[in-house]
PDB file of C-alpha atoms in Angstrom:
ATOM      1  CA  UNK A   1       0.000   0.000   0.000  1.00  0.00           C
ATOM      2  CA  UNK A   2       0.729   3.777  -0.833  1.00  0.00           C
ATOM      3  CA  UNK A   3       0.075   6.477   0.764  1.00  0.00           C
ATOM      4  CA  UNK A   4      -0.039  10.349  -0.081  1.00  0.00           C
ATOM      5  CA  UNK A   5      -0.571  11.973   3.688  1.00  0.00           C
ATOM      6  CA  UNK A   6      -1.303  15.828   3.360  1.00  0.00           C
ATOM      7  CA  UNK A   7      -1.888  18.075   6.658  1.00  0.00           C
ATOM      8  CA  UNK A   8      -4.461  20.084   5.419  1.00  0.00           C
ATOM      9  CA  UNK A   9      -6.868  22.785   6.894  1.00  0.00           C
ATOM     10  CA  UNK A  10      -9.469  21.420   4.892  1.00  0.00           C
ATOM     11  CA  UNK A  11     -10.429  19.238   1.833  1.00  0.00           C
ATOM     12  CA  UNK A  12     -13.505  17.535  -0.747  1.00  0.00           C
ATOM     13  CA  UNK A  13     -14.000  15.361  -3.190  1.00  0.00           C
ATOM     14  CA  UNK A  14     -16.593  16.167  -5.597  1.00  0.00           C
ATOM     15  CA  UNK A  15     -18.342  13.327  -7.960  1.00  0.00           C
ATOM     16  CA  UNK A  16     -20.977  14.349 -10.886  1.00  0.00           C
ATOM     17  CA  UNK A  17     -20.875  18.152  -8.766  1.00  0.00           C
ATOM     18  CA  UNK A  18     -22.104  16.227  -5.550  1.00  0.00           C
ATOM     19  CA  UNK A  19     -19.828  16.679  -2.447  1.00  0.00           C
ATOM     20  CA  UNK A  20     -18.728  13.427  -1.325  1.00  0.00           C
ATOM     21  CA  UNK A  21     -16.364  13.990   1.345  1.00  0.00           C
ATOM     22  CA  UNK A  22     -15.496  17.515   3.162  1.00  0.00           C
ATOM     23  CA  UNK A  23     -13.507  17.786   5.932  1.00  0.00           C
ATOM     24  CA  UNK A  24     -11.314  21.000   7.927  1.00  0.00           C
ATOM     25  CA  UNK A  25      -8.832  20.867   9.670  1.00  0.00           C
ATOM     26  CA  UNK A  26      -6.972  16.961   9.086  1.00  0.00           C
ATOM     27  CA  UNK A  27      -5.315  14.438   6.741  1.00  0.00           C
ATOM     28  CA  UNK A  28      -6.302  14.125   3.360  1.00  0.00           C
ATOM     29  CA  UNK A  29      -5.499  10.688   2.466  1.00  0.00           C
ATOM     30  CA  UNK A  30      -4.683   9.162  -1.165  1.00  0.00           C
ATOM     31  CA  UNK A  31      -4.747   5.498  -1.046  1.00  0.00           C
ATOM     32  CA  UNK A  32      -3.320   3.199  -3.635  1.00  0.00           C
ATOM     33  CA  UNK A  33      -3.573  -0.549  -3.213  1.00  0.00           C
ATOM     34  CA  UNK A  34      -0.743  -2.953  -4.997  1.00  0.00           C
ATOM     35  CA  UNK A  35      -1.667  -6.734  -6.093  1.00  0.00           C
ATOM     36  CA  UNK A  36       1.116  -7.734  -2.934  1.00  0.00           C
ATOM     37  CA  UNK A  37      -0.943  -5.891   0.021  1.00  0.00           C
ATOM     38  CA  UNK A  38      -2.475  -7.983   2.815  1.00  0.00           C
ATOM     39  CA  UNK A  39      -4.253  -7.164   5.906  1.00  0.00           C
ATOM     40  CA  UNK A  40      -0.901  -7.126   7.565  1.00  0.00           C
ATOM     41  CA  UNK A  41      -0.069  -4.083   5.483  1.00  0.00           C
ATOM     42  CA  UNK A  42      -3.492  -2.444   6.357  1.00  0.00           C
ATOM     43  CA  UNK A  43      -2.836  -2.480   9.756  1.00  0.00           C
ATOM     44  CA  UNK A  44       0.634  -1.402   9.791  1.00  0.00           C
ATOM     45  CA  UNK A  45      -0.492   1.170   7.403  1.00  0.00           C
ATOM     46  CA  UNK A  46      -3.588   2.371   9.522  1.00  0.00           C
ATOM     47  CA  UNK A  47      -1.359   2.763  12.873  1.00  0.00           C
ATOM     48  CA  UNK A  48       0.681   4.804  11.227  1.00  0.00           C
ATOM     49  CA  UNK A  49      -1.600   7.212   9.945  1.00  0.00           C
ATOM     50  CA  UNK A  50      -3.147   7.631  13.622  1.00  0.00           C
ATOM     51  CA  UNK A  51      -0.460   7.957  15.438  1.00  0.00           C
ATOM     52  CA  UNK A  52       1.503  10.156  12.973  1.00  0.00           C
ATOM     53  CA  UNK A  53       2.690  13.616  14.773  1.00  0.00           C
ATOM     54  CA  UNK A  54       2.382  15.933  12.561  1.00  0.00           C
ATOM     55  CA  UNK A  55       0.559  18.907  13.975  1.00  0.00           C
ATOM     56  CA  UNK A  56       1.972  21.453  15.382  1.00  0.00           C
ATOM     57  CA  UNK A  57       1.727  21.933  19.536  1.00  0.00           C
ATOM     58  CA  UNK A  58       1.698  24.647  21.399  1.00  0.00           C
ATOM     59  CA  UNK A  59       5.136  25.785  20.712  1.00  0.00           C
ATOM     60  CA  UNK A  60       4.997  25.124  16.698  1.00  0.00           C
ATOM     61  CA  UNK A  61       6.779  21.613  16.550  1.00  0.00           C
ATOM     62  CA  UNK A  62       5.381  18.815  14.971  1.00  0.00           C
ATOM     63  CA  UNK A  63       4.106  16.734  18.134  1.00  0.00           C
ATOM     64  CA  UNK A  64       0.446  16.109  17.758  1.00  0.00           C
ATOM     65  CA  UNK A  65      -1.071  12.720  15.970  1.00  0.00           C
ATOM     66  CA  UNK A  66      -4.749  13.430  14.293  1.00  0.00           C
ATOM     67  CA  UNK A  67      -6.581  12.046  17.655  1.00  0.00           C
ATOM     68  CA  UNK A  68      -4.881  14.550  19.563  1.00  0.00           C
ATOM     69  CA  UNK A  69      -6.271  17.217  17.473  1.00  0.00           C
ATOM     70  CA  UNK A  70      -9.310  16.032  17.084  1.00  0.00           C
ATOM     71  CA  UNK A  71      -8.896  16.129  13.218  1.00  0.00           C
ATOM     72  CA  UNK A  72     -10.718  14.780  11.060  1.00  0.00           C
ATOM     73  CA  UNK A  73      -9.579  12.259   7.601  1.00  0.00           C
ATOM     74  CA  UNK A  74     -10.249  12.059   4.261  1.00  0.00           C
ATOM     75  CA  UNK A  75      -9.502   9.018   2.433  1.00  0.00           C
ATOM     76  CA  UNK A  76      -9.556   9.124  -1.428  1.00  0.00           C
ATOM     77  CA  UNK A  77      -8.629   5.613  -3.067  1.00  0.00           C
ATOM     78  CA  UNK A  78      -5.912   6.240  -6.011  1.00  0.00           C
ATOM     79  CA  UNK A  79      -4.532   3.424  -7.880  1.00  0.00           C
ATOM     80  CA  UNK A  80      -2.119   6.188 -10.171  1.00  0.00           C
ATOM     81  CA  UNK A  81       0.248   6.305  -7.099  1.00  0.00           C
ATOM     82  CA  UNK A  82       1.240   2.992  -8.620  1.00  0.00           C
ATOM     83  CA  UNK A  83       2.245   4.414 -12.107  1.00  0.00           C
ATOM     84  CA  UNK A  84       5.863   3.016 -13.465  1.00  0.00           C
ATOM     85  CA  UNK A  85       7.154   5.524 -15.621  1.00  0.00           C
ATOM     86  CA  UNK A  86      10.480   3.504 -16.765  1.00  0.00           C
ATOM     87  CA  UNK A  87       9.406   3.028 -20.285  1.00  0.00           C
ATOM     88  CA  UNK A  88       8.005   5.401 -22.647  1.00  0.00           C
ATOM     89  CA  UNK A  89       6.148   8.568 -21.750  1.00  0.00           C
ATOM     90  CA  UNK A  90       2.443   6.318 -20.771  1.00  0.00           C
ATOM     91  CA  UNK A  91       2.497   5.274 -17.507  1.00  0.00           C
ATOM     92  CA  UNK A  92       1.621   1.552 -16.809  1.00  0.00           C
ATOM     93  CA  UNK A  93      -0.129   0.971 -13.934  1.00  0.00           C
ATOM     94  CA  UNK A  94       0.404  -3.236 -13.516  1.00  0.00           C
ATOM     95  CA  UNK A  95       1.137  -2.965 -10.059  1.00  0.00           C
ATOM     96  CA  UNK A  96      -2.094  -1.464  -8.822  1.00  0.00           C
ATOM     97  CA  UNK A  97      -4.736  -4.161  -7.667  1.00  0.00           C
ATOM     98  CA  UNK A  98      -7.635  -4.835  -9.614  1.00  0.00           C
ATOM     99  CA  UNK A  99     -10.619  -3.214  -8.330  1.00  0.00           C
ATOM    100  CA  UNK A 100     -12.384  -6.414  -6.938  1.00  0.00           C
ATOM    101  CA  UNK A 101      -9.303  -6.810  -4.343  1.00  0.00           C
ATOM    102  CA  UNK A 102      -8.558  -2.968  -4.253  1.00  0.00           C
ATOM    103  CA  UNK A 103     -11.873  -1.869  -3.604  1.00  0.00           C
ATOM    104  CA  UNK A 104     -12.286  -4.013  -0.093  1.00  0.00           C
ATOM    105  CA  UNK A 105      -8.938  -3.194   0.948  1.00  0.00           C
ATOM    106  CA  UNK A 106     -10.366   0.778   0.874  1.00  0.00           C
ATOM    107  CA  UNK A 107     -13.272  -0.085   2.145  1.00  0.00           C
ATOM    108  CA  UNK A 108     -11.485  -1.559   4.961  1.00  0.00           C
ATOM    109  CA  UNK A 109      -8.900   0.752   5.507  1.00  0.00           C
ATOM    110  CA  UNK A 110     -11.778   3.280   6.201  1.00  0.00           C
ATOM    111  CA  UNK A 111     -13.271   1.290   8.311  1.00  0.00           C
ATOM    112  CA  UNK A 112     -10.163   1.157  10.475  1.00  0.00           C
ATOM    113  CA  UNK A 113      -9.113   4.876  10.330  1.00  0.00           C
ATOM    114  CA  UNK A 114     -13.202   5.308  11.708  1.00  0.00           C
ATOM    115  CA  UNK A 115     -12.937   2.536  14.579  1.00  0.00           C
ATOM    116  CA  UNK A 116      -9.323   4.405  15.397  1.00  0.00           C
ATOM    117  CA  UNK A 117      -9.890   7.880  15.414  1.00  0.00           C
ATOM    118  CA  UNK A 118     -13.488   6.849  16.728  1.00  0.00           C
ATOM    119  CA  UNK A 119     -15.522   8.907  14.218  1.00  0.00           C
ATOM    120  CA  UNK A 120     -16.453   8.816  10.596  1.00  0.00           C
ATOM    121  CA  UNK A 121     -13.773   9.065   7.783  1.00  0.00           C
ATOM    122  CA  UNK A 122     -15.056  11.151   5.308  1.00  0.00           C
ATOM    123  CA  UNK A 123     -14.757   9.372   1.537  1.00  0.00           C
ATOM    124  CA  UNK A 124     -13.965   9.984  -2.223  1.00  0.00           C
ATOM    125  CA  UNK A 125     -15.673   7.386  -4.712  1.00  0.00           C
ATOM    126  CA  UNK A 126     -13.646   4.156  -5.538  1.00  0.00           C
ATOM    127  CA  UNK A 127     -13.166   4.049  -9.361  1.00  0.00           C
ATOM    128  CA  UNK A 128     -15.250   7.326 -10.011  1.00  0.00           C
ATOM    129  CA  UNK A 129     -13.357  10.737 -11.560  1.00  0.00           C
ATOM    130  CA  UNK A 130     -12.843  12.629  -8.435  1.00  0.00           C
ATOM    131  CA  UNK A 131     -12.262  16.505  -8.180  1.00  0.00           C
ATOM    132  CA  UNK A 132     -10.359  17.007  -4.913  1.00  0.00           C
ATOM    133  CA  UNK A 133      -9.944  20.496  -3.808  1.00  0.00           C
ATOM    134  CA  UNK A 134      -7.362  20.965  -0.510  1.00  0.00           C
ATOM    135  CA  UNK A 135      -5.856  23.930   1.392  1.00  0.00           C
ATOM    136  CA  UNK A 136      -2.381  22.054   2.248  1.00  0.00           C
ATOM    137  CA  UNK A 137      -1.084  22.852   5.569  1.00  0.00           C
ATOM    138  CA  UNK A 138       2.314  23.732   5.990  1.00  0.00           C
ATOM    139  CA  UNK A 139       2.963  22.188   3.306  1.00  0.00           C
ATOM    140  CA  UNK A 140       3.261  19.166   5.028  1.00  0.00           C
ATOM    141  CA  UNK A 141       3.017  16.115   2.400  1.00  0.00           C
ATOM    142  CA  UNK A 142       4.185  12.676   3.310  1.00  0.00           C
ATOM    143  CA  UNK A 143       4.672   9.631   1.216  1.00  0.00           C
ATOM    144  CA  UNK A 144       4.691   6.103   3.353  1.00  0.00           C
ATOM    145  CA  UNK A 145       5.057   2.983   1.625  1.00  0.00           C
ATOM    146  CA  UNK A 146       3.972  -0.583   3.045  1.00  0.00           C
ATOM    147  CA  UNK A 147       6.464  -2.404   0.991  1.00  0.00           C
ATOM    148  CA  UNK A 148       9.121   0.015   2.513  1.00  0.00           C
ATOM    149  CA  UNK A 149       8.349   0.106   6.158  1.00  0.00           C
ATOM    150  CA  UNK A 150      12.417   0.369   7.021  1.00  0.00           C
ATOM    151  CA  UNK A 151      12.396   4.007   5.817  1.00  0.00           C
ATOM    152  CA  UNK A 152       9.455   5.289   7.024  1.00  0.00           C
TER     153      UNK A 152
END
């Protein structure tokens, strides 16, 4: 799994000009799912993303995880963070699962940021052409990688 972490101060996702998702101050989340991902990687992946201290404290370091904030997540599913770009100028995106194991694996990861941060994670659309719209924070933009875990 791949992940795109933003700090934001707030974020949508808008399908067919219908809000989907809307959130303030938080993580927006993009969410790309590889063939090779298990639950294992879900988990790992989900910790993470909670406990992640990213928000500033009271004397402007980076100290504060999304609970302690009481932020709030978005979580948009994105297979492109999977594109290989090594040949030719068209990206191939073999890597990224097929929607009928991708698709759970979002649903599930959602589930788990909810039961974590113990309230709703607002979504995107799996497979649907999103229009995200984000005021980054900071900027503060993190990539994490499951397949990777020693450097992040």
């Amino acid at each position: 799994m791949r992940a795109v972490i933003q700090r934001v101060k707030n974020a949508s996702c808008t399908v067919d000009n219908q809000i989907t998702g809307q959130i303030q101050k938080g993580l927006m989340i993009l969410l790309g799912v590889e063939e090779a991902d298990t639950t294992e990687d879900l988990k790992w992946l989900g910790q993470k993303l909670i406990n992640l201290r990213i928000f500033e404290d009271e004397q402007g370091l980076m100290n504060k995880s999304i609970q302690d904030i009481d932020g709030n997540i978005l979580l948009i599913s994105q297979f492109t963070l999977f594109a290989q770009t090594k040949k030719g100028n068209r990206p191939s995106f073999i890597r990224a699962a097929k929607p009928d194991k991708a698709k759970p694996m979002y649903e599930e990861m959602a589930l788990l940021l909810s039961q974590l941060l113990q309230k709703e994670v607002q979504l995107g659309i799996f497979g649907a052409d999103m229009k995200i719209d984000l005021l980054n924070d900071g900027p503060v933009t993190i990539v994490m990688d499951t397949k990777d875990k020693d450097n992040f």
